Coordinates of C-alpha atoms in Angstrom, one line a residue:
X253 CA 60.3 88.6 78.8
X254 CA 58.7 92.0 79.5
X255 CA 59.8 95.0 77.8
X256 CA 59.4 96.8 80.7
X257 CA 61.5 95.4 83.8
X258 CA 59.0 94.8 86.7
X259 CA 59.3 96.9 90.4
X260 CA 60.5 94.0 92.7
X261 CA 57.9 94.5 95.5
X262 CA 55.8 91.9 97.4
X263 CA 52.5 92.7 95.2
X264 CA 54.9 91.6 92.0
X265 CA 56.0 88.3 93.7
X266 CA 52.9 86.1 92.4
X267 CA 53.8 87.3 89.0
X268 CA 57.9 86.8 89.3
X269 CA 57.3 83.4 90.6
X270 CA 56.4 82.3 86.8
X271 CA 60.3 83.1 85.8
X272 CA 62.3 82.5 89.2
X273 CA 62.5 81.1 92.5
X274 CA 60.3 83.5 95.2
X275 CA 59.5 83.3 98.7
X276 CA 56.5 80.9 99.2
X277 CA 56.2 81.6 102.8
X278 CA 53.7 84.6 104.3
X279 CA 55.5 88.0 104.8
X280 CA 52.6 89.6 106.1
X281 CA 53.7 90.1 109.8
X282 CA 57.6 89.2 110.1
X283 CA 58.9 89.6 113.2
X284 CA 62.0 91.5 114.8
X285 CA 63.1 88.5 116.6
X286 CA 66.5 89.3 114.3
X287 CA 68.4 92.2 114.4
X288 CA 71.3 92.5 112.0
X289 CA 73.6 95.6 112.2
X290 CA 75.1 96.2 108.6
X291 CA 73.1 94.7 106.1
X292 CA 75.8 94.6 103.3
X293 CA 76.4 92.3 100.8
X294 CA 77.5 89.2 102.1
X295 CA 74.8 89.4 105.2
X296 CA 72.4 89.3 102.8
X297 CA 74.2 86.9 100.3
X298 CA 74.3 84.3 103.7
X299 CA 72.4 84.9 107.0
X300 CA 69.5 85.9 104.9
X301 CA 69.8 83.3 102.6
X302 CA 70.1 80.3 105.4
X303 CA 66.7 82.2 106.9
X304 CA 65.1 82.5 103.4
X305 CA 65.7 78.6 103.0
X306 CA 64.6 77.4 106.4
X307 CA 61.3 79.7 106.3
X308 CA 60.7 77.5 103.1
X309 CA 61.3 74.2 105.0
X310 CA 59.0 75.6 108.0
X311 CA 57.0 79.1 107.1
X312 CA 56.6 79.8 110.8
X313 CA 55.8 83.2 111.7
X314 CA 58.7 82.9 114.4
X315 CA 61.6 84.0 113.0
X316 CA 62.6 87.1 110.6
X317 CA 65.4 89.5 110.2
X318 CA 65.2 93.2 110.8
X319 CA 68.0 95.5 109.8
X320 CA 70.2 97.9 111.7
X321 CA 72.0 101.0 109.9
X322 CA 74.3 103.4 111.9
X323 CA 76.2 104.5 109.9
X324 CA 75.2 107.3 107.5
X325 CA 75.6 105.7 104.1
X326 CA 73.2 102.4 105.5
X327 CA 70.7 105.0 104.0
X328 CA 70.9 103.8 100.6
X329 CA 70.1 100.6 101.8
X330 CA 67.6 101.3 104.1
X331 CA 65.8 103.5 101.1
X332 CA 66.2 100.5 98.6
X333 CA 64.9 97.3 101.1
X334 CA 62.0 99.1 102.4
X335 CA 61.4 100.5 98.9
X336 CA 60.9 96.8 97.7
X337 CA 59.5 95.6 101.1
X338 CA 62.4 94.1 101.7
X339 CA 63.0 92.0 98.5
X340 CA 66.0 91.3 96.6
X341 CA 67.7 89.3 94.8
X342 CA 70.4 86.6 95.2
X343 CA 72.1 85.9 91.2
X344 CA 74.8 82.6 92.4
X345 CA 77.0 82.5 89.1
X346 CA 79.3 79.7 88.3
X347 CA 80.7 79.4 84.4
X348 CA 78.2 80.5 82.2
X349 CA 75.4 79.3 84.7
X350 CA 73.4 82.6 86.5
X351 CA 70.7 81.1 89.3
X352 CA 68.4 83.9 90.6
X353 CA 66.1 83.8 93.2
X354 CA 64.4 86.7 95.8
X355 CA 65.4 86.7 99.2
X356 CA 62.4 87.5 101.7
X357 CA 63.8 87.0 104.9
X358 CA 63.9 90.9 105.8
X359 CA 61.0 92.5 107.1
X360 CA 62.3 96.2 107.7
X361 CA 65.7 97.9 107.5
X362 CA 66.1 100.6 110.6
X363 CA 67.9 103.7 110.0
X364 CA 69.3 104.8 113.5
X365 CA 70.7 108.2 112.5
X366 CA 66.9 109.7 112.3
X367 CA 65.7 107.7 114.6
X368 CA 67.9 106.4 117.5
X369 CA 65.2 105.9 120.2
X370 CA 63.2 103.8 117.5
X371 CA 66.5 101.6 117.3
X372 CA 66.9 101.6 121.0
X373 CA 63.6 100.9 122.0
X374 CA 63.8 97.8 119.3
X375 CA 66.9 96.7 120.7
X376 CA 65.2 97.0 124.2
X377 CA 61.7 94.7 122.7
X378 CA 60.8 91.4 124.2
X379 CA 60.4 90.2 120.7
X380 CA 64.2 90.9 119.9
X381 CA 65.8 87.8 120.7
X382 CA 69.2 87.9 118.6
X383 CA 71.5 90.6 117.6
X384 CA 73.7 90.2 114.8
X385 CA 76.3 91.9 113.3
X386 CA 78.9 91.9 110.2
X387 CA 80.6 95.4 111.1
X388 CA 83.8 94.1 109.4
X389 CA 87.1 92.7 111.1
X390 CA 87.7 96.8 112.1
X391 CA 84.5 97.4 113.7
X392 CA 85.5 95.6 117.0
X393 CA 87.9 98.7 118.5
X394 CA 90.6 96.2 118.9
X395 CA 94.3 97.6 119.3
X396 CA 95.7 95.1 116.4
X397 CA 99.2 95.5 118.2
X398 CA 98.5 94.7 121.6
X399 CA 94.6 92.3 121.1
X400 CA 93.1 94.7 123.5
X401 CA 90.0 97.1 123.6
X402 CA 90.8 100.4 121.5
X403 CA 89.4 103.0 124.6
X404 CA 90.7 105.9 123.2
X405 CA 89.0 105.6 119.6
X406 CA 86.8 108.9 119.0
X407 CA 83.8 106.4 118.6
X408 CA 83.8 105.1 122.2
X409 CA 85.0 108.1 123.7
X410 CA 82.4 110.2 122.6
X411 CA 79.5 107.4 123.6
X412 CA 80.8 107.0 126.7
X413 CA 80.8 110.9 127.0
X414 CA 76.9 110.4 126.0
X415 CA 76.0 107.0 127.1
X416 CA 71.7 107.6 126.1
X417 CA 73.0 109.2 122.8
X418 CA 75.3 106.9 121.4
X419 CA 76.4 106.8 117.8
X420 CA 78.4 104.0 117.5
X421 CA 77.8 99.6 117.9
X422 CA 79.2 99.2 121.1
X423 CA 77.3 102.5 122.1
X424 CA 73.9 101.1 120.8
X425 CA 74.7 97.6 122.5
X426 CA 75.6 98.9 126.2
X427 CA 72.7 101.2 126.0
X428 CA 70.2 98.3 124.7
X429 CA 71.4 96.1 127.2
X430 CA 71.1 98.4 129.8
X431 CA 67.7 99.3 129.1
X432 CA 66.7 95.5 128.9
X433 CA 68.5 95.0 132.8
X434 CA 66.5 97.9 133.9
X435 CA 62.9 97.1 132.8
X436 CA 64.2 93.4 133.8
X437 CA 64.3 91.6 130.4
X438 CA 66.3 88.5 129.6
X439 CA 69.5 90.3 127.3
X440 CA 69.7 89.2 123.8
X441 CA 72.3 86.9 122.0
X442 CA 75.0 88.6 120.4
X443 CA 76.2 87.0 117.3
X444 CA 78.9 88.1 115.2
X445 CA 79.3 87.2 111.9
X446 CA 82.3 89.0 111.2
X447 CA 86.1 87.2 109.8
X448 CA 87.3 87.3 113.4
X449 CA 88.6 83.8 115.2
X450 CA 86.5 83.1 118.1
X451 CA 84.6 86.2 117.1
X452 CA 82.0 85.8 119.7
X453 CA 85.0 85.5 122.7
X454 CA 86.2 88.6 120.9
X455 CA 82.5 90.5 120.8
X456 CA 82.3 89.9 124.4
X457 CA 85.6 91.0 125.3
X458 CA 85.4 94.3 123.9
X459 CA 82.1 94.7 124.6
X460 CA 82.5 94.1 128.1
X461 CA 85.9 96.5 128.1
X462 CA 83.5 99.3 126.7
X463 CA 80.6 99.1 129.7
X464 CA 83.3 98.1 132.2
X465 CA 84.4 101.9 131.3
X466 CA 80.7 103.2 131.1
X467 CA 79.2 101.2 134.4
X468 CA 81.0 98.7 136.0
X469 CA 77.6 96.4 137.3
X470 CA 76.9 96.7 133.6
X471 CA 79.9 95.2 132.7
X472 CA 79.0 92.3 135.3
X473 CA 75.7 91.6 133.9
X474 CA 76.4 91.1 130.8
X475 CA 79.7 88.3 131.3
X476 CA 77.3 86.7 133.3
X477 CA 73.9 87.2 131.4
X478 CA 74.4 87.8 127.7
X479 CA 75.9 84.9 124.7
X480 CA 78.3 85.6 122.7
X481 CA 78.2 82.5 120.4
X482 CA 81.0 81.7 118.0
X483 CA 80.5 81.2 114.7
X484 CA 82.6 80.9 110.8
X485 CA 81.0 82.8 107.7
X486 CA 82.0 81.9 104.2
X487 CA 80.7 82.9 100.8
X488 CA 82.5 85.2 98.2
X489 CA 80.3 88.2 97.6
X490 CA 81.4 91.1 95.4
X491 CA 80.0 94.8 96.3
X492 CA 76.9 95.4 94.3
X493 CA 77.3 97.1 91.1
X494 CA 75.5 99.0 88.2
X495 CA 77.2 96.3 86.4
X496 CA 74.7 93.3 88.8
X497 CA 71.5 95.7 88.5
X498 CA 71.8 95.6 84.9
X499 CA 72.2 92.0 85.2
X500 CA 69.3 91.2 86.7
X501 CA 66.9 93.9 84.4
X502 CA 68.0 92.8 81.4
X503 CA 68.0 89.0 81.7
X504 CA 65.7 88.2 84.2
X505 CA 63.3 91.5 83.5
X506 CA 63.9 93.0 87.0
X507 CA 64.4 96.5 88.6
X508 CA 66.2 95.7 91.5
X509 CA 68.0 98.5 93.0
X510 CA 70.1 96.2 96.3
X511 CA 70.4 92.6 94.1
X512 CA 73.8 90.8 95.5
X513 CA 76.0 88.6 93.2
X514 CA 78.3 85.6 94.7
X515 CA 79.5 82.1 94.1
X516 CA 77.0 78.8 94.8
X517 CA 79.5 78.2 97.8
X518 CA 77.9 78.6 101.4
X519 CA 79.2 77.7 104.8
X520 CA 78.4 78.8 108.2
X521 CA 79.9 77.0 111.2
X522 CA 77.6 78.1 114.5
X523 CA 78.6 77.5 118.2
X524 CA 75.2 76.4 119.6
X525 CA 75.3 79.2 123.0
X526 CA 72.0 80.9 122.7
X527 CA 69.8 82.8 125.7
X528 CA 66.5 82.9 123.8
X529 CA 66.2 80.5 121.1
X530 CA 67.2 80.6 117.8
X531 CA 66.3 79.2 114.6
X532 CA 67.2 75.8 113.3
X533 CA 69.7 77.0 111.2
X534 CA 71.2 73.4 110.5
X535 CA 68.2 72.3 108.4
X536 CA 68.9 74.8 106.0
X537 CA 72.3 73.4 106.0
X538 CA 74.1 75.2 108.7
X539 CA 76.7 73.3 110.8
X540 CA 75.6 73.3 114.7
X541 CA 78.8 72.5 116.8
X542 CA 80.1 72.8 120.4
X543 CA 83.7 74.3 118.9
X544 CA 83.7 76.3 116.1
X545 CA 87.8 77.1 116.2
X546 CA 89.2 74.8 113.6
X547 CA 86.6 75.6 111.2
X548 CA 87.7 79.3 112.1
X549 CA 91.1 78.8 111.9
X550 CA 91.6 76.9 108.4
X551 CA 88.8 79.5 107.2
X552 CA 90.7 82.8 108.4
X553 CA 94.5 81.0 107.7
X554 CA 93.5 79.9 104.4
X555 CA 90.5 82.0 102.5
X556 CA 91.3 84.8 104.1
X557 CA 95.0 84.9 104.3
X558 CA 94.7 83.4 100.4
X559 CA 93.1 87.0 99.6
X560 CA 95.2 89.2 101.4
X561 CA 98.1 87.0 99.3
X562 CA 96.7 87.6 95.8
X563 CA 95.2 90.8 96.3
X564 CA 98.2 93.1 96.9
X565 CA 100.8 91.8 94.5
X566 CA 97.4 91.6 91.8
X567 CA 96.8 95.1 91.7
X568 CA 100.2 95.5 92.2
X569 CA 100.5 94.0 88.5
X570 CA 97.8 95.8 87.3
X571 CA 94.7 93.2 87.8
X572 CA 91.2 94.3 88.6
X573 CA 89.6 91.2 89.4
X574 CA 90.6 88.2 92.0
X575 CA 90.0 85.5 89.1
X576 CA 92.7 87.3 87.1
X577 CA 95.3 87.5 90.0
X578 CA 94.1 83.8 91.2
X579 CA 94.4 82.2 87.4
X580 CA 98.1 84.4 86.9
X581 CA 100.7 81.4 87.4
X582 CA 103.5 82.9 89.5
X583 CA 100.6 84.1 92.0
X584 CA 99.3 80.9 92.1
X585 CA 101.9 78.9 92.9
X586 CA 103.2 81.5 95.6
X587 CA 99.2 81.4 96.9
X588 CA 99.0 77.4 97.2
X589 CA 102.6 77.1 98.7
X590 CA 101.8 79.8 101.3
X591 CA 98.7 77.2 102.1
X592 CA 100.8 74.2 102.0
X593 CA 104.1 74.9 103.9
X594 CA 102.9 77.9 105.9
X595 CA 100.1 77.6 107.1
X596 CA 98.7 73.9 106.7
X597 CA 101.4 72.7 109.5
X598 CA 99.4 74.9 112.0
X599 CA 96.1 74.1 111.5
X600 CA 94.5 71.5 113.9
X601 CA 92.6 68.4 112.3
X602 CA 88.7 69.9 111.2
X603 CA 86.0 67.4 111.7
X604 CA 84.9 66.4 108.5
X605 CA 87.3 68.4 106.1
X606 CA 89.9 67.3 103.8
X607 CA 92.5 70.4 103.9
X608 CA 94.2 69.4 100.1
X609 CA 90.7 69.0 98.6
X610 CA 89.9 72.3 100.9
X611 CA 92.4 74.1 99.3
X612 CA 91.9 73.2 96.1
X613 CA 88.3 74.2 96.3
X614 CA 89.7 77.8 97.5
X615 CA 91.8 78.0 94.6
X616 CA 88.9 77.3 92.2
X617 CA 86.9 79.5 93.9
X618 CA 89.2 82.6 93.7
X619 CA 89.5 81.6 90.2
X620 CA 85.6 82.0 89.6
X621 CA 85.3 84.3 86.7
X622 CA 81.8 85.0 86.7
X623 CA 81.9 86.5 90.3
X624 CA 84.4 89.1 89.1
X625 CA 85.1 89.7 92.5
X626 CA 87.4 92.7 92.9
X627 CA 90.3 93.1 94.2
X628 CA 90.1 96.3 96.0
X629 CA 86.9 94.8 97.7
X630 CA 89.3 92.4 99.1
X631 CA 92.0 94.2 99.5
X632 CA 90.3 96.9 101.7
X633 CA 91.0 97.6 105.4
X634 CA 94.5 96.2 105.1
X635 CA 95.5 97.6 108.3
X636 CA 92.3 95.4 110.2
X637 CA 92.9 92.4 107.5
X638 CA 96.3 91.6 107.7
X639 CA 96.5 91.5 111.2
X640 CA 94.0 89.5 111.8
X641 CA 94.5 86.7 109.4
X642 CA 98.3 87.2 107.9
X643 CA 100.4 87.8 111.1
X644 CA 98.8 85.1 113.5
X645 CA 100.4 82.2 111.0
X646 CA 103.8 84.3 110.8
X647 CA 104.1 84.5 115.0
X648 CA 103.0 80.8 115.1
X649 CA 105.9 79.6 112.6
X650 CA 108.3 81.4 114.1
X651 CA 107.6 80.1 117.6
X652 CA 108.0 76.8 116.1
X653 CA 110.6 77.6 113.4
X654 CA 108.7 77.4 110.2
X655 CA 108.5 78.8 106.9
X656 CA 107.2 82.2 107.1
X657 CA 108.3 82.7 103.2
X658 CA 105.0 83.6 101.4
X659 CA 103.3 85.2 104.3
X660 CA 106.2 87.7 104.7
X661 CA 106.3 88.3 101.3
X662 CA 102.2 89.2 101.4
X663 CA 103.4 92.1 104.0
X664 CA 105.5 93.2 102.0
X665 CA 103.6 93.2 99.1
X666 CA 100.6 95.2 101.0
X667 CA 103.7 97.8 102.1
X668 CA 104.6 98.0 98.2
X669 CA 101.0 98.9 97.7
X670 CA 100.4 101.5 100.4
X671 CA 102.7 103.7 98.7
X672 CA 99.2 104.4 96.2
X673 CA 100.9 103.8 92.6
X674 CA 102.0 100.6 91.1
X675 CA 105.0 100.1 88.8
X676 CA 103.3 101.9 85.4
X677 CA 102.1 105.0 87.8
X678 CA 98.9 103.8 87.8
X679 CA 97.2 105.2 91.4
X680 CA 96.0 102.3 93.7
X681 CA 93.1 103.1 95.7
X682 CA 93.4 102.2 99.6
X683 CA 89.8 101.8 101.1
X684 CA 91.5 102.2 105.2
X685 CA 90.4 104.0 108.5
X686 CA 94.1 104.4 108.4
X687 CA 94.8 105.2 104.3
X688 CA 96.3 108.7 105.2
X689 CA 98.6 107.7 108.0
X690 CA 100.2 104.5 106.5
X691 CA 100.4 106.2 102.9
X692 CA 102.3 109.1 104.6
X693 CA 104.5 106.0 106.5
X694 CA 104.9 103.9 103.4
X695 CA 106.0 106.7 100.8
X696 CA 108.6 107.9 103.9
X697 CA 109.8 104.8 104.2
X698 CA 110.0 103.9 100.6
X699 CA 112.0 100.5 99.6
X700 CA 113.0 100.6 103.7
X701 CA 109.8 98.7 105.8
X702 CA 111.1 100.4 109.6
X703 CA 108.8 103.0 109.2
X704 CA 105.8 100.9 108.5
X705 CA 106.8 97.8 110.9
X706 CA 107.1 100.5 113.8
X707 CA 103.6 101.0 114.1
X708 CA 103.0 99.2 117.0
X709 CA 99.1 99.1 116.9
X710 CA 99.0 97.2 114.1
X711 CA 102.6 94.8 114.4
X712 CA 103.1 94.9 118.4
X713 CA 106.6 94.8 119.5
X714 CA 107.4 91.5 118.6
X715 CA 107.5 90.8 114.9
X716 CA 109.5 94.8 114.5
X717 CA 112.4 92.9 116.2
X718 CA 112.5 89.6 114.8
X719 CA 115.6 89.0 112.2
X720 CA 113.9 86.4 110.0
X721 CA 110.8 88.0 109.2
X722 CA 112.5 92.0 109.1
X723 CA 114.7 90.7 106.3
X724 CA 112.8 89.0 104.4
X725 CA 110.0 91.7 104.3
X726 CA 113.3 94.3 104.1
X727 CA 113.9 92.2 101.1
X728 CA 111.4 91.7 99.2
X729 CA 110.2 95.1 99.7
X730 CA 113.3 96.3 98.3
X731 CA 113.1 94.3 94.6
X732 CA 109.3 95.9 94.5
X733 CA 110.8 99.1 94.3
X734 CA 113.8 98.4 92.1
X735 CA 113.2 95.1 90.4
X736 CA 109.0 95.8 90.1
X737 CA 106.0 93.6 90.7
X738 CA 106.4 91.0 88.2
X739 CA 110.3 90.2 89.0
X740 CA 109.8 90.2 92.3
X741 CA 106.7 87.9 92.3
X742 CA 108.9 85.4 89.6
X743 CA 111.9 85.5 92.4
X744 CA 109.6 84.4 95.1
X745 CA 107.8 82.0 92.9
X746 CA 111.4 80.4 92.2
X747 CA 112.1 81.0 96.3
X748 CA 115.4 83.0 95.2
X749 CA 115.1 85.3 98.3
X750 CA 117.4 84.8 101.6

C-alpha cells in the first residue's frame, strides 16, 4: 500500500480498482433523473448503493442520483461529493471482516441556500423524474399528538408568506410542482425514504395540507397528478466519523473525506406507484410489491421501537455504543420480550418473513460490534421517534388489552433521560428540535411524568388519561430517580413492577 493515501476522484478510479471494488460503469454524463433531498449517511449507505449495483447489472446512461441540500450544514457535504466527483466509499463491517467498495451513483450534490433558482429550476426539468427524500421522521410537520399537518411551524409559515422564496422541503416541493403545472409538465414521483409507516400516504398528506394553505387548485393537482409511493428502508448506518476516514486511509490507502460505515444488511420494500418510470430496483435486490405495510409495520414495531428500547436506558447506564447496550443481559431480555409479547401479537403475517428468526437477526444486528453504532445517533429526535414507532404498539394493546410492559417502560426510560444527567452526573446529550422545552418539562417534573405526558403534541389526549400505562410509566419513572438505572432495569427484567 501507498505511503501516501490517494485523492478519491474519478481520474484515481482505474488505479483504486487494483485494491477494491469501483464503479465499472461510465460516469461521464449522469443524469438528474434522481433527486434526493438529504444525502446523509444512510441515503448513501442504501438508495445509492441499490443504484450503484443495478448501474453494474445494466450501465445505462438512464438513471443517476443528484443531491438536494437545504439546509445549511448539507454544505459540508456538498463541498466533499463534488470535491471527489461524487465518490465515496461504502466500508460493510461484520466481525473482523471490513468490505470496501466506491459508490458512483451520484453525479452532483446541489446546495439550495446559494442557489435556490438552480434547485428550482432542477426540480422544474423534464429530466427530473423522481424526487426522494430521507429528511428524518421530523421533517414531515406532523402534529405527533393529533397525526395532522403542523401549519403553524415557523418553516411553513414563513414559505407560505414567500411561496417563490421558500426555504424549507415542503416549500421547494409546492413551488417545483407548481412550476412543472404551469409550463405543463408531467409532476414528478415523490418518494420517501424516511422510518414513517405508509410514509408515502403520509408525504402526500402533508404535502397536500401545505399547498391546500398556499393555492387550493395546487392542492387538487397534485392528489390527482403526483405519486407518492410507499416504501420500507433498513440498514444500520452510524454518522461518519474521523474515527471511519481514518479507517479507510490507513487500511485501504484512501483520503476520503464523506466514506459511510454500516452493517452487510440491506432491505428496501418499494410500492410499485410511479408517474415517470423508475429504475429496476428489484434486480439489484429490491423487493417490488403492491402493499408495503407489513413490511412497514414489523420494521418500525420491531427495529425501530428495538432502538428506542435499548438506547435510553444504555446511556442511561453509561453505554456509548448500541452493541454494548444490545449484548448487556437485563437490556436484552427486556428488548426481546418487548418484541415477543408486545408487539409480535400486532403485527399482521409478512409475506415471506419468519418474525422469531426476524427478531433474532435484529438482536444480532444491534449487537454488531464492528458498526459501533452510537447510541445518541439512535437515540436522537426522541420527541419525532417515540411517537412514531413506540406509542402506536402501546394504543394498539390497550385497545385490545395487551401487555404494554416494556414499551411503557421505554417512555419512561426516555423521560429519565431528558432530565440531561444520568445516575453518576454524567451530562446526556439530547440531539431534539424540542431539547430545551422537554428538558425544562422533565427536570420540573422530576420522578413525577404529568408534566411530560401533558404535552399533547407529542402524546394526544388519550394515553395522559389512561390508568394502565400512567402508572406504570409513573412507576418506573419513579425507581429511575430513587432506585437508579441499573435497579430499575433488573426490576423490569424480573417484571417486579405493578
Amino acid at each position: 500500500m501507498q505511503d501516501t493515501p490517494v485523492k478519491l476522484s474519478q481520474s484515481q478510479l482505474s488505479a483504486l480498482g487494483a485494491r477494491l471494488p469501483v464503479p465499472t460503469y461510465p460516469r461521464e454524463a449522469l443524469p438528474p433523473s434522481i433527486l434526493h433531498i438529504g444525502v446523509g449517511g444512510f441515503h448513501r449507505a442504501h438508495q445509492c448503493v441499490y443504484l450503484d449495483d443495478l448501474k453494474h447489472l445494466h450501465p445505462t446512461p438512464e438513471w443517476a442520483i443528484w443531491g438536494v441540500g437545504l439546509l445549511p450544514h448539507d454544505a459540508r457535504i456538498r463541498d466533499a461529493l463534488n470535491r471527489q466527483d461524487g465518490l465515496y466509499l461504502v466500508v460493510e463491517r461484520e466481525g473482523t471482516e471490513d468490505r470496501p467498495r466506491v459508490i458512483g451513483s451520484i453525479g452532483q450534490m446541489l446546495f439550495a441556500p446559494e442557489n435556490r433558482e438552480a434547485v428550482l429550476n432542477r426540480f422544474a426539468a423534464p429530466e427530473t423524474r423522481i424526487v426522494s427524500l430521507t429528511i428524518t421522521e421530523g421533517g414531515y410537520y406532523v402534529n405527533q399528538g393529533t397525526g395532522q399537518f403542523d401549519a403553524e411551524h415557523p418553516d411553513i409559515q414563513r414559505d407560505l408568506a414567500n411561496p417563490r422564496a421558500p426555504t424549507c422541503s415542503f416549500g421547494y416541493l409546492a413551488e417545483a410542482l407548481d412550476r412543472r403545472r404551469q409550463r405543463g409538465l408531467a409532476p414528478f414521483t415523490l418518494q420517501s425514504c424516511d422510518n414513517l409507516q405508509n410514509n408515502g400516504e403520509v408525504l402526500k398528506r402533508m404535502l397536500t395540507a401545505f399547498a391546500e394553505l398556499r393555492d387550493p387548485s395546487l392542492a387538487n393537482w397534485i392528489s390527482e397528478h403526483v405519486a407518492f409511493p410507499n416504501s420500507m428502508v433498513d440498514r444500520i448506518t452510524p454518522a461518519t466519523t474521523d474515527e471511519h476516514r481514518a479507517l479507510v486511509r490507513d487500511k485501504f490507502g484512501v483520503a476520503d473525506e464523506c466514506p459511510v460505515v454500516c452493517e452487510p444488511f440491506k432491505q428496501w420494500v418499494i410500492e410499485d406507484h410511479f408517474t415517470l418510470g423508475r429504475p429496476r430496483w428489484e434486480e439489484a435486490g429490491a423487493q417490488i410489491t403492491t402493499d408495503v405495510l407489513p413490511y412497514e409495520k414489523m420494521k418500525l414495531r420491531l427495529l425501530n421501537a428495538g432502538h428506542q428500547a435499548i438506547c435510553y436506558i444504555g446511556m442511561l447506564l453509561g453505554y456509548q455504543y448500541a452493541h454494548e447496550a444490545a449484548t448487556d443481559p437485563e437490556i436484552r431480555k427486556v428488548l426481546r420480550r418487548m418484541m415477543d409479547v408486545d408487539v409480535t401479537p400486532l403485527l399482521p403475517a409478512v409475506p415471506g418473513i419468519d418474525l422469531d428468526q426476524y427478531k433474532d437477526t435484529l438482536i444480532a444486528r444491534f449487537s454488531n460490534s464492528a458498526v459501533r453504532d452510537q447510541l445518541i445517533r439512535i437515540g436522537t429526535e426522541g420527541s419525532a421517534r417515540i411517537p412514531k414507532f413506540v406509542l402506536p404498539s402501546i394504543l394498539e394493546q390497550l385497545d385490545r388489552g395487551g401487555s404494554i410492559s416494556d414499551l411503557a417502560f421505554t417512555v419512561a426510560s426516555w423521560f429519565r433521560y431528558l432530565a440531561g444527567q444520568d445516575d453518576a452526573g454524567r451530562e446526556l446529550p439530547i440531539i431534539d428540535p424540542f431539547a430545551e422545552r422537554l428538558q425544562t418539562v422533565a427536570r420540573t417534573g422530576g420522578k413525577d411524568p404529568t408534566r411530560l405526558l401533558a404535552l399533547a403534541e407529542f402524546f394526544g389526549d388519550r394515553l395522559p388519561r389512561d390508568p394502565a400505562f400512567t402508572r406504570k410509566v409513573q412507576s418506573t419513572l419513579a425507581s429511575f430517580y430513587e432506585q437508579g438505572a441499573r435497579a430499575t432495569l433488573a426490576r423490569q427484567a424480573e417484571q417486579q413492577f405493578a
